[in-house]
Structures are given as C-alpha cells and as structure tokens.
Tab-separated table of C-alpha atoms in Angstrom:
chain	number	residue	atom	x	y	z
A	52	MET	CA	19.076	269.365	-109.583
A	53	LYS	CA	18.592	265.864	-110.657
A	54	THR	CA	20.755	262.809	-110.602
A	55	ASN	CA	21.300	259.581	-112.215
A	56	MET	CA	20.990	256.995	-109.187
A	57	ILE	CA	22.265	253.199	-110.275
A	58	PRO	CA	19.836	251.186	-108.068
A	59	ALA	CA	21.728	248.623	-106.163
A	60	GLU	CA	21.538	245.552	-108.088
A	61	LYS	CA	22.119	246.881	-111.782
A	62	MET	CA	25.212	248.402	-109.256
A	63	ASP	CA	26.046	245.017	-108.345
A	64	ALA	CA	25.802	244.430	-112.527
A	65	VAL	CA	28.151	246.270	-112.980
A	66	GLU	CA	30.410	245.943	-110.296
A	67	GLU	CA	30.472	242.276	-111.443
A	68	MET	CA	31.561	242.673	-115.029
A	69	LYS	CA	34.358	245.320	-113.772
A	70	SER	CA	35.521	242.262	-111.973
A	71	TYR	CA	34.879	239.766	-115.005
A	72	PHE	CA	36.797	241.960	-117.999
A	73	ARG	CA	39.628	242.686	-114.713
A	74	LEU	CA	39.980	239.096	-114.493
A	75	ILE	CA	40.404	238.657	-118.026
A	76	ASP	CA	43.059	240.993	-118.346
A	77	GLU	CA	45.690	240.061	-114.998
A	78	CYS	CA	45.043	236.650	-116.319
A	79	PHE	CA	45.593	236.743	-120.311
A	80	CYS	CA	48.150	239.463	-120.431
A	81	VAL	CA	51.939	237.997	-120.662
A	82	ASP	CA	53.669	240.945	-119.142
A	83	ALA	CA	51.414	240.092	-115.292
A	84	ASN	CA	50.781	236.681	-115.889
A	85	GLY	CA	54.111	234.207	-116.278
A	86	ALA	CA	51.767	231.014	-116.960
A	87	MET	CA	50.484	233.247	-120.075
A	88	LYS	CA	53.687	233.738	-121.452
A	89	ASP	CA	54.732	230.270	-121.343
A	90	LEU	CA	51.423	229.246	-122.927
A	91	MET	CA	51.737	231.985	-125.502
A	92	GLU	CA	55.659	231.183	-126.009
A	93	GLU	CA	54.660	227.223	-126.756
A	94	TRP	CA	51.894	228.392	-129.330
A	95	GLN	CA	53.532	230.760	-131.524
A	96	GLY	CA	53.394	229.426	-135.407
A	97	GLU	CA	51.361	228.126	-137.620
A	98	HIS	CA	48.917	225.310	-136.387
A	99	ASN	CA	46.583	223.682	-138.485
A	100	ARG	CA	42.523	224.745	-137.452
A	101	SER	CA	41.937	221.567	-135.994
A	102	GLU	CA	44.546	222.206	-132.917
A	103	ALA	CA	42.459	225.576	-131.912
A	104	ASP	CA	40.065	223.559	-129.249
A	105	GLU	CA	43.266	222.043	-127.452
A	106	LEU	CA	44.312	225.954	-127.137
A	107	ILE	CA	41.405	227.157	-126.257
A	108	GLU	CA	41.133	224.333	-123.916
A	109	ALA	CA	44.605	225.249	-122.401
A	110	LEU	CA	43.649	228.659	-122.261
A	111	ALA	CA	39.910	228.126	-120.611
A	112	ASN	CA	41.940	226.122	-117.602
A	113	GLU	CA	44.235	228.814	-117.203
A	114	LEU	CA	41.844	231.447	-117.009
A	115	TYR	CA	39.752	228.623	-114.648
A	116	SER	CA	42.653	227.798	-112.063
A	117	PHE	CA	44.025	231.245	-112.396
A	118	ASN	CA	40.540	232.867	-110.870
A	119	LYS	CA	40.518	229.832	-108.501
A	120	GLY	CA	43.675	229.884	-106.738
A	121	HIS	CA	43.199	233.949	-106.179
A	122	PHE	CA	46.454	234.680	-108.063
A	123	GLY	CA	44.842	238.121	-109.586
A	124	SER	CA	43.654	241.041	-107.559
A	125	VAL	CA	39.999	239.747	-108.018
A	126	THR	CA	38.141	236.491	-107.501
A	127	LEU	CA	35.015	235.397	-109.360
A	128	HIS	CA	33.315	232.654	-106.734
A	129	ASP	CA	31.089	231.712	-109.050
A	130	PHE	CA	33.001	231.600	-112.919
A	131	THR	CA	32.423	228.304	-114.074
A	132	MET	CA	34.446	226.249	-116.881
A	133	GLU	CA	31.845	227.307	-119.306
A	134	GLU	CA	32.549	231.312	-118.580
A	135	ALA	CA	35.917	230.202	-118.792
A	136	LEU	CA	36.079	227.901	-122.247
A	137	ALA	CA	33.476	231.264	-123.362
A	138	ALA	CA	36.097	232.930	-122.385
A	139	ALA	CA	38.961	231.730	-124.433
A	140	ARG	CA	37.222	231.305	-127.409
A	141	ASP	CA	37.301	235.116	-127.408
A	142	GLU	CA	40.710	235.428	-126.588
A	143	LEU	CA	41.954	233.201	-129.153
A	144	THR	CA	39.629	235.072	-132.045
A	145	ARG	CA	42.084	238.117	-130.374
A	146	ARG	CA	45.108	236.297	-130.856
A	147	ALA	CA	44.576	234.222	-134.196
A	148	HIS	CA	45.727	235.154	-137.594
A	149	ILE	CA	43.471	233.246	-140.168
A	150	ASP	CA	46.326	232.078	-143.365
A	151	TRP	CA	42.919	233.230	-145.960
A	152	ASP	CA	45.557	231.702	-148.394
A	153	ASP	CA	44.490	228.670	-146.049
A	154	GLU	CA	41.228	228.695	-143.910
A	155	ALA	CA	43.029	225.873	-142.264
A	156	VAL	CA	45.637	227.363	-141.111
A	157	PHE	CA	45.974	229.576	-137.827
A	158	THR	CA	49.099	231.842	-137.018
A	159	ILE	CA	50.199	233.195	-133.536
A	160	ASN	CA	52.187	236.042	-133.674
A	161	ASP	CA	53.323	239.191	-132.736
A	162	THR	CA	50.183	239.814	-130.067
A	163	ASP	CA	52.263	242.668	-128.493
A	164	SER	CA	49.631	245.004	-128.633
A	165	ILE	CA	46.714	243.266	-126.783
A	166	ASP	CA	49.012	243.011	-124.264
A	167	GLU	CA	50.248	246.377	-124.104
A	168	VAL	CA	46.664	247.695	-123.474
A	169	ARG	CA	45.848	245.366	-120.923
A	170	SER	CA	49.306	246.088	-119.425
A	171	MET	CA	48.372	249.835	-119.058
A	172	ARG	CA	44.882	248.818	-117.977
A	173	ILE	CA	46.304	246.536	-114.831
A	174	PHE	CA	49.880	248.446	-113.710
A	175	GLY	CA	48.127	252.295	-115.074
C-alpha cells in the first residue's frame, strides 16, 4: 500500500497557514474578540470610499496587536504590519458592501453570516 507522506518543510508551511487563518478567524470574529465587535459597531453604516484606508488601518492595528499581545490561541512570531494590512484589506472586502449607484460609498452592515462561520470554526 502506498502512503502519501508530506515532507516536514511542507508540513511546517501547512501548519503555518492553518495558524494564520486561525489568527484571522479569532481576531476578526466579533463573537470572539470584543475589540473587533466595538470596531464594527463604530463603523456600522454608510461611509465615503475615501474612509476605507482609515478602516483598513484600524483593522490592521487590531490584528497586529491581537497577535503581538498573544490574545488568540495562536501567535505568529514573524507576523508583520504589512501582512496585517493585507489581511485587513481582505477583511474590508468581505464586510463592505459597495453602493453601485454611488461607487464612492460603501456600507458596513449585516455581517452576521461572516461571524457565524468564524464562530463555528473557533468554538465548534
């Protein structure tokens, strides 16, 4: 019988990616992180597109400090602010709704389904 063995260096990369996604889930889930809940409540509603960078920076700062403060079940020791900014941009893409009648506007609301999925992954 042939088995599929994964080389150790590839396994480390897989584990690192799992840890990265676990960090994202725990930090950006409003049910697991009170600071994220407060941030999303603060940003509920309609915003000008020019405000997006401010929200991305706030999300990145939250993720970076969440990791640095060891607030989650995993900590990435070589996690950079650039990586936090990239994750924050992705998060804004998930949570923002573009008003196609006025592309200069985005809305943050009704993101419960995002948090429900994350909560299931975190809490089981």
